[in-house]
Amino acid sequence: MGLSFTHEALPQRVVFGAGGARRHLAAEIDRLGAARVMLVASAAEDALADRIAGDLPVVYRWPEVHPHVPVEVARRARRAAIDAEADALVSIGGGSAVGLAKAVAMTTGLPIVAVPTTYAGSEATNVWGLTEKGVKTTGADNAVLPASVIYDSELTVGLPVDLSVASGLNALAHCIDSLWAPRADPINAALCLEGARALATGLPEVVADPGGIDGRDRCLYGAYLAAVGFASAGAGMHHQICHVLGGAYGLPHAQTHAVVLPYVLAFNAASLPTLGRLAVALGSPTPTDPDAASAALDELRRRSNAPTSLAELGMREADLPDAVRRCLAAVPDTNPTPVTPRNLTELLYAAWSGRQTRRTP
């Protein structure tokens, strides 16, 4: 049989370079012809936003940024954008900031220029997410895809090492989940395997030298590739589980992805055609070993001192049966390993307790 697939790429401009955020942001706003900018940045990012957005025609600053984008916050932000007669949005921060900007763009049609300060990757996708009454709803809409993204690794130096690790593993989850997602294809696999390689080499550098630029450059580059591949492939089993856990139980986004990832990889490994290539990307010295990819991921997590259990993130054991029910309904039926109540229960209990994901050699 010949190679056959359908791949869709999203139109977006990316400007990458350490130390250039202020200059590049001003140029992108000028390119858009915007004269009334609404700036989305949390109060914690005030000083950074002042430094980067000082040349912009900002008419309104929105400081209320929350994980998982609560619907009521999105509604207020949309009204603020209309009242301010904004003609463009600038988000400065992590996935929560760009997520709120997306929520505004979805109903107003305003273009977004995103300036990421983490490795979340949301800035490179057309995926939006809103949470209401403990349920997180996601979807895809090209109206929320940022028109431009400004990547400047100097902006991530202030991100503490533990959050850098969690955010980087969240990006790695985009890479791995895309390999079995509903629209997986050879092009997004190539993007995501290269993204995984960059993240697997960059994260240890960030841990060893938090103020260094090389490791953070690698992580930003890897996070971008991961997000582009993810936008094409769609959300697979891993992301659907994490969206349920974050929305229903208020768990932190990046840390939840960091914890759940090795369990979903172990769950799907036997059914993954690209397993050997993934093992190579993650730096395995024995990529033909069936456990190589999981072992390499475990070693990366160990070296990075990553979070190890849902329990340490605040999830209660009593919530696990409800979580199984919710996740069972959310996991795509295209997942390569069939999902049953029994094996999903085993996976979530293991992730909750931090139990080992693979056999001991």
One Martini backbone bead per residue (centre of mass of N, CA, C, O) as a GRO file, in nm:
protein
  361
    1MET     BB    1   0.098   0.035   0.020
    2GLY     BB    2   0.054   0.360   0.004
    3LEU     BB    3   0.081   0.674   0.087
    4SER     BB    4  -0.188   0.814   0.307
    5PHE     BB    5  -0.294   1.159   0.362
    6THR     BB    6  -0.411   1.436   0.575
    7HIS     BB    7  -0.290   1.777   0.586
    8GLU     BB    8  -0.306   2.062   0.815
    9ALA     BB    9  -0.210   2.397   0.801
   10LEU     BB   10  -0.139   2.686   0.983
   11PRO     BB   11  -0.163   3.031   0.976
   12GLN     BB   12   0.157   3.174   1.081
   13ARG     BB   13   0.359   3.399   1.261
   14VAL     BB   14   0.717   3.372   1.342
   15VAL     BB   15   0.925   3.514   1.607
   16PHE     BB   16   1.273   3.437   1.675
   17GLY     BB   17   1.450   3.574   1.969
   18ALA     BB   18   1.671   3.674   2.180
   19GLY     BB   19   1.583   4.002   2.304
   20GLY     BB   20   1.323   4.088   2.084
   21ALA     BB   21   1.029   4.143   2.189
   22ARG     BB   22   0.973   4.448   2.175
   23ARG     BB   23   1.043   4.492   1.877
   24HIS     BB   24   0.862   4.268   1.753
   25LEU     BB   25   0.591   4.357   1.868
   26ALA     BB   26   0.574   4.636   1.739
   27ALA     BB   27   0.592   4.529   1.446
   28GLU     BB   28   0.332   4.349   1.451
   29ILE     BB   29   0.131   4.575   1.516
   30ASP     BB   30   0.201   4.742   1.268
   31ARG     BB   31   0.127   4.524   1.059
   32LEU     BB   32  -0.185   4.527   1.155
   33GLY     BB   33  -0.277   4.832   1.221
   34ALA     BB   34  -0.288   4.887   1.522
   35ALA     BB   35  -0.445   5.133   1.780
   36ARG     BB   36  -0.609   4.924   1.995
   37VAL     BB   37  -0.491   4.767   2.272
   38MET     BB   38  -0.534   4.457   2.438
   39LEU     BB   39  -0.396   4.353   2.744
   40VAL     BB   40  -0.290   4.022   2.842
   41ALA     BB   41  -0.199   4.012   3.192
   42SER     BB   42  -0.096   3.932   3.472
   43ALA     BB   43  -0.006   4.075   3.765
   44ALA     BB   44   0.270   3.912   3.771
   45GLU     BB   45   0.342   4.056   3.467
   46ASP     BB   46   0.371   4.367   3.482
   47ALA     BB   47   0.673   4.430   3.442
   48LEU     BB   48   0.703   4.277   3.175
   49ALA     BB   49   0.481   4.428   3.020
   50ASP     BB   50   0.607   4.706   3.038
   51ARG     BB   51   0.870   4.630   2.882
   52ILE     BB   52   0.733   4.513   2.613
   53ALA     BB   53   0.461   4.726   2.583
   54GLY     BB   54   0.563   5.034   2.580
   55ASP     BB   55   0.503   5.090   2.246
   56LEU     BB   56   0.202   5.060   2.279
   57PRO     BB   57  -0.156   5.113   2.210
   58VAL     BB   58  -0.286   5.096   2.509
   59VAL     BB   59  -0.640   5.081   2.634
   60TYR     BB   60  -0.621   4.787   2.784
   61ARG     BB   61  -0.594   4.601   3.095
   62TRP     BB   62  -0.584   4.246   3.165
   63PRO     BB   63  -0.533   4.068   3.489
   64GLU     BB   64  -0.746   3.826   3.473
   65VAL     BB   65  -0.593   3.509   3.529
   66HIS     BB   66  -0.689   3.165   3.459
   67PRO     BB   67  -0.715   2.853   3.469
   68HIS     BB   68  -0.922   2.714   3.217
   69VAL     BB   69  -1.114   2.943   3.161
   70PRO     BB   70  -1.353   3.093   3.284
   71VAL     BB   71  -1.649   3.198   3.163
   72GLU     BB   72  -1.691   3.460   3.331
   73VAL     BB   73  -1.422   3.588   3.247
   74ALA     BB   74  -1.465   3.590   2.943
   75ARG     BB   75  -1.712   3.774   2.942
   76ARG     BB   76  -1.574   4.024   3.066
   77ALA     BB   77  -1.348   4.052   2.853
   78ARG     BB   78  -1.528   4.095   2.609
   79ARG     BB   79  -1.661   4.354   2.710
   80ALA     BB   80  -1.398   4.518   2.742
   81ALA     BB   81  -1.316   4.514   2.442
   82ILE     BB   82  -1.564   4.661   2.337
   83ASP     BB   83  -1.555   4.917   2.518
   84ALA     BB   84  -1.246   4.985   2.412
   85GLU     BB   85  -1.218   4.940   2.105
   86ALA     BB   86  -1.057   4.708   2.016
   87ASP     BB   87  -0.811   4.581   1.747
   88ALA     BB   88  -0.627   4.413   1.956
   89LEU     BB   89  -0.429   4.140   2.090
   90VAL     BB   90  -0.220   4.088   2.385
   91SER     BB   91  -0.022   3.819   2.504
   92ILE     BB   92   0.132   3.771   2.835
   93GLY     BB   93   0.247   3.442   2.889
   94GLY     BB   94   0.080   3.173   2.929
   95GLY     BB   95  -0.184   2.967   2.863
   96SER     BB   96  -0.393   3.147   3.015
   97ALA     BB   97  -0.355   3.410   2.854
   98VAL     BB   98  -0.409   3.298   2.568
   99GLY     BB   99  -0.681   3.171   2.640
  100LEU     BB  100  -0.829   3.438   2.690
  101ALA     BB  101  -0.774   3.569   2.419
  102LYS     BB  102  -0.928   3.351   2.262
  103ALA     BB  103  -1.205   3.402   2.391
  104VAL     BB  104  -1.225   3.685   2.269
  105ALA     BB  105  -1.175   3.620   1.965
  106MET     BB  106  -1.416   3.425   1.917
  107THR     BB  107  -1.635   3.685   1.934
  108THR     BB  108  -1.464   3.942   1.793
  109GLY     BB  109  -1.209   3.883   1.581
  110LEU     BB  110  -0.949   3.945   1.709
  111PRO     BB  111  -0.625   3.981   1.693
  112ILE     BB  112  -0.328   3.793   1.787
  113VAL     BB  113  -0.045   3.856   2.000
  114ALA     BB  114   0.198   3.632   2.117
  115VAL     BB  115   0.382   3.608   2.445
  116PRO     BB  116   0.565   3.370   2.567
  117THR     BB  117   0.672   3.231   2.914
  118THR     BB  118   0.631   2.937   2.820
  119TYR     BB  119   0.563   2.578   2.706
  120ALA     BB  120   0.256   2.534   2.625
  121GLY     BB  121   0.159   2.614   2.298
  122SER     BB  122  -0.118   2.765   2.248
  123GLU     BB  123  -0.013   2.986   2.037
  124ALA     BB  124  -0.004   2.738   1.793
  125THR     BB  125  -0.320   2.716   1.816
  126ASN     BB  126  -0.690   2.653   1.753
  127VAL     BB  127  -0.735   2.603   2.060
  128TRP     BB  128  -0.997   2.595   2.295
  129GLY     BB  129  -1.090   2.681   2.651
  130LEU     BB  130  -1.367   2.610   2.881
  131THR     BB  131  -1.500   2.668   3.218
  132GLU     BB  132  -1.800   2.503   3.367
  133LYS     BB  133  -1.888   2.353   3.641
  134GLY     BB  134  -1.624   2.148   3.607
  135VAL     BB  135  -1.628   2.183   3.284
  136LYS     BB  136  -1.424   2.117   3.006
  137THR     BB  137  -1.422   2.292   2.699
  138THR     BB  138  -1.335   2.209   2.362
  139GLY     BB  139  -1.188   2.354   2.056
  140ALA     BB  140  -1.194   2.457   1.706
  141ASP     BB  141  -1.068   2.786   1.581
  142ASN     BB  142  -0.928   3.014   1.365
  143ALA     BB  143  -0.999   3.277   1.533
  144VAL     BB  144  -0.778   3.189   1.777
  145LEU     BB  145  -0.536   3.219   1.606
  146PRO     BB  146  -0.257   3.357   1.616
  147ALA     BB  147  -0.099   3.570   1.400
  148SER     BB  148   0.135   3.602   1.620
  149VAL     BB  149   0.469   3.502   1.742
  150ILE     BB  150   0.679   3.571   2.029
  151TYR     BB  151   1.009   3.449   2.072
  152ASP     BB  152   1.177   3.471   2.405
  153SER     BB  153   1.393   3.320   2.620
  154GLU     BB  154   1.433   3.549   2.833
  155LEU     BB  155   1.127   3.526   2.942
  156THR     BB  156   1.191   3.228   3.090
  157VAL     BB  157   1.403   3.272   3.321
  158GLY     BB  158   1.183   3.341   3.555
  159LEU     BB  159   1.108   3.052   3.550
  160PRO     BB  160   1.088   2.820   3.747
  161VAL     BB  161   1.209   2.510   3.741
  162ASP     BB  162   0.951   2.349   3.811
  163LEU     BB  163   0.777   2.496   3.592
  164SER     BB  164   0.955   2.432   3.352
  165VAL     BB  165   0.921   2.127   3.369
  166ALA     BB  166   0.614   2.109   3.349
  167SER     BB  167   0.591   2.267   3.082
  168GLY     BB  168   0.780   2.082   2.915
  169LEU     BB  169   0.606   1.821   2.960
  170ASN     BB  170   0.359   1.933   2.824
  171ALA     BB  171   0.494   1.957   2.548
  172LEU     BB  172   0.567   1.656   2.529
  173ALA     BB  173   0.271   1.565   2.529
  174HIS     BB  174   0.208   1.674   2.253
  175CYS     BB  175   0.398   1.490   2.101
  176ILE     BB  176   0.292   1.208   2.198
  177ASP     BB  177  -0.018   1.237   2.153
  178SER     BB  178   0.010   1.286   1.835
  179LEU     BB  179   0.083   0.978   1.756
  180TRP     BB  180  -0.250   0.889   1.838
  181ALA     BB  181  -0.429   1.078   1.724
  182PRO     BB  182  -0.696   1.125   1.515
  183ARG     BB  183  -0.479   1.303   1.298
  184ALA     BB  184  -0.249   1.133   1.246
  185ASP     BB  185   0.072   1.194   1.080
  186PRO     BB  186   0.382   1.216   0.931
  187ILE     BB  187   0.418   1.524   0.978
  188ASN     BB  188   0.345   1.551   1.282
  189ALA     BB  189   0.552   1.340   1.367
  190ALA     BB  190   0.804   1.492   1.280
  191LEU     BB  191   0.760   1.738   1.455
  192CYS     BB  192   0.734   1.583   1.735
  193LEU     BB  193   1.008   1.437   1.737
  194GLU     BB  194   1.175   1.698   1.728
  195GLY     BB  195   1.048   1.821   1.978
  196ALA     BB  196   1.136   1.596   2.172
  197ARG     BB  197   1.438   1.632   2.134
  198ALA     BB  198   1.456   1.926   2.230
  199LEU     BB  199   1.332   1.879   2.515
  200ALA     BB  200   1.526   1.645   2.612
  201THR     BB  201   1.777   1.852   2.597
  202GLY     BB  202   1.670   2.120   2.735
  203LEU     BB  203   1.573   2.056   3.025
  204PRO     BB  204   1.847   1.977   3.159
  205GLU     BB  205   1.968   2.260   3.106
  206VAL     BB  206   1.771   2.420   3.282
  207VAL     BB  207   1.839   2.275   3.547
  208ALA     BB  208   2.153   2.335   3.538
  209ASP     BB  209   2.080   2.636   3.378
  210PRO     BB  210   1.842   2.864   3.433
  211GLY     BB  211   1.998   3.127   3.291
  212GLY     BB  212   2.015   2.998   3.029
  213ILE     BB  213   1.955   2.994   2.673
  214ASP     BB  214   1.985   2.727   2.520
  215GLY     BB  215   1.773   2.551   2.668
  216ARG     BB  216   1.534   2.753   2.621
  217ASP     BB  217   1.542   2.749   2.319
  218ARG     BB  218   1.481   2.448   2.285
  219CYS     BB  219   1.207   2.453   2.432
  220LEU     BB  220   1.062   2.654   2.249
  221TYR     BB  221   1.102   2.500   1.990
  222GLY     BB  222   0.966   2.237   2.085
  223ALA     BB  223   0.690   2.363   2.164
  224TYR     BB  224   0.615   2.456   1.884
  225LEU     BB  225   0.622   2.187   1.734
  226ALA     BB  226   0.421   2.048   1.917
  227ALA     BB  227   0.179   2.239   1.860
  228VAL     BB  228   0.160   2.200   1.556
  229GLY     BB  229   0.111   1.896   1.567
  230PHE     BB  230  -0.137   1.907   1.755
  231ALA     BB  231  -0.322   2.081   1.575
  232SER     BB  232  -0.334   1.853   1.356
  233ALA     BB  233  -0.399   1.585   1.532
  234GLY     BB  234  -0.508   1.633   1.808
  235ALA     BB  235  -0.671   1.506   2.081
  236GLY     BB  236  -0.585   1.268   2.292
  237MET     BB  237  -0.593   1.078   2.565
  238HIS     BB  238  -0.420   1.255   2.747
  239HIS     BB  239  -0.572   1.532   2.716
  240GLN     BB  240  -0.851   1.438   2.798
  241ILE     BB  241  -0.778   1.361   3.083
  242CYS     BB  242  -0.656   1.640   3.175
  243HIS     BB  243  -0.910   1.808   3.126
  244VAL     BB  244  -1.082   1.666   3.330
  245LEU     BB  245  -0.904   1.705   3.585
  246GLY     BB  246  -0.886   2.014   3.574
  247GLY     BB  247  -1.193   2.090   3.561
  248ALA     BB  248  -1.309   1.905   3.805
  249TYR     BB  249  -1.036   1.942   4.031
  250GLY     BB  250  -0.826   2.185   3.998
  251LEU     BB  251  -0.574   2.114   3.848
  252PRO     BB  252  -0.275   2.168   3.739
  253HIS     BB  253  -0.190   2.167   3.422
  254ALA     BB  254   0.113   2.091   3.378
  255GLN     BB  255   0.142   1.885   3.613
  256THR     BB  256  -0.066   1.685   3.509
  257HIS     BB  257   0.081   1.614   3.249
  258ALA     BB  258   0.345   1.517   3.385
  259VAL     BB  259   0.212   1.274   3.536
  260VAL     BB  260   0.037   1.118   3.308
  261LEU     BB  261   0.219   1.053   3.062
  262PRO     BB  262   0.364   0.774   3.136
  263TYR     BB  263   0.095   0.611   3.148
  264VAL     BB  264   0.001   0.650   2.855
  265LEU     BB  265   0.250   0.546   2.717
  266ALA     BB  266   0.239   0.260   2.839
  267PHE     BB  267  -0.048   0.195   2.731
  268ASN     BB  268   0.039   0.256   2.404
  269ALA     BB  269   0.315   0.134   2.316
  270ALA     BB  270   0.236  -0.142   2.170
  271SER     BB  271   0.061   0.052   1.943
  272LEU     BB  272   0.332   0.209   1.844
  273PRO     BB  273   0.506   0.260   1.552
  274THR     BB  274   0.703   0.511   1.677
  275LEU     BB  275   0.864   0.407   1.928
  276GLY     BB  276   1.164   0.407   1.837
  277ARG     BB  277   1.175   0.709   1.756
  278LEU     BB  278   1.104   0.813   2.035
  279ALA     BB  279   1.343   0.693   2.185
  280VAL     BB  280   1.553   0.854   2.030
  281ALA     BB  281   1.445   1.140   2.100
  282LEU     BB  282   1.485   1.071   2.423
  283GLY     BB  283   1.783   0.916   2.437
  284SER     BB  284   1.807   0.624   2.385
  285PRO     BB  285   2.044   0.350   2.384
  286THR     BB  286   1.779   0.127   2.340
  287PRO     BB  287   1.537   0.153   2.102
  288THR     BB  288   1.447  -0.166   2.069
  289ASP     BB  289   1.328  -0.161   2.330
  290PRO     BB  290   1.006  -0.173   2.450
  291ASP     BB  291   1.099   0.027   2.711
  292ALA     BB  292   1.261   0.277   2.609
  293ALA     BB  293   1.069   0.522   2.615
  294SER     BB  294   0.986   0.500   2.911
  295ALA     BB  295   1.272   0.507   3.028
  296ALA     BB  296   1.350   0.786   2.913
  297LEU     BB  297   1.123   0.942   3.050
  298ASP     BB  298   1.192   0.864   3.341
  299GLU     BB  299   1.478   0.991   3.333
  300LEU     BB  300   1.391   1.279   3.273
  301ARG     BB  301   1.214   1.311   3.526
  302ARG     BB  302   1.433   1.254   3.733
  303ARG     BB  303   1.637   1.482   3.645
  304SER     BB  304   1.387   1.706   3.683
  305ASN     BB  305   1.197   1.666   3.924
  306ALA     BB  306   0.919   1.559   3.880
  307PRO     BB  307   0.614   1.505   3.918
  308THR     BB  308   0.445   1.182   4.039
  309SER     BB  309   0.145   1.270   4.145
  310LEU     BB  310  -0.188   1.343   4.202
  311ALA     BB  311  -0.177   1.364   4.509
  312GLU     BB  312   0.037   1.606   4.517
  313LEU     BB  313  -0.187   1.794   4.359
  314GLY     BB  314  -0.479   1.720   4.530
  315MET     BB  315  -0.598   1.451   4.475
  316ARG     BB  316  -0.855   1.240   4.551
  317GLU     BB  317  -0.935   0.917   4.587
  318ALA     BB  318  -1.252   0.958   4.587
  319ASP     BB  319  -1.243   1.076   4.273
  320LEU     BB  320  -1.171   0.836   4.079
  321PRO     BB  321  -1.440   0.711   3.984
  322ASP     BB  322  -1.537   0.974   3.849
  323ALA     BB  323  -1.294   1.005   3.659
  324VAL     BB  324  -1.337   0.751   3.497
  325ARG     BB  325  -1.612   0.826   3.384
  326ARG     BB  326  -1.525   1.089   3.241
  327CYS     BB  327  -1.286   0.974   3.070
  328LEU     BB  328  -1.434   0.754   2.911
  329ALA     BB  329  -1.604   0.973   2.747
  330ALA     BB  330  -1.336   1.133   2.623
  331VAL     BB  331  -1.196   0.918   2.484
  332PRO     BB  332  -1.096   0.829   2.193
  333ASP     BB  333  -1.184   0.570   1.963
  334THR     BB  334  -0.879   0.591   1.824
  335ASN     BB  335  -0.729   0.449   2.023
  336PRO     BB  336  -0.499   0.197   1.996
  337THR     BB  337  -0.592   0.122   2.285
  338PRO     BB  338  -0.830  -0.014   2.435
  339VAL     BB  339  -1.084   0.123   2.644
  340THR     BB  340  -1.157   0.049   2.983
  341PRO     BB  341  -1.262   0.058   3.297
  342ARG     BB  342  -1.025  -0.110   3.404
  343ASN     BB  343  -0.767   0.020   3.264
  344LEU     BB  344  -0.836   0.312   3.353
  345THR     BB  345  -0.829   0.263   3.654
  346GLU     BB  346  -0.535   0.171   3.667
  347LEU     BB  347  -0.409   0.430   3.555
  348LEU     BB  348  -0.524   0.639   3.765
  349TYR     BB  349  -0.417   0.502   4.019
  350ALA     BB  350  -0.121   0.516   3.939
  351ALA     BB  351  -0.110   0.828   3.908
  352TRP     BB  352  -0.198   0.891   4.197
  353SER     BB  353   0.046   0.718   4.341
  354GLY     BB  354   0.315   0.672   4.150
  355ARG     BB  355   0.346   0.425   4.004
  356GLN     BB  356   0.509   0.226   3.819
  357THR     BB  357   0.515   0.198   3.447
  358ARG     BB  358   0.731  -0.039   3.450
  359ARG     BB  359   0.934  -0.280   3.429
  360THR     BB  360   1.182  -0.435   3.590
  361PRO     BB  361   1.497  -0.539   3.475
   0.00000   0.00000   0.00000
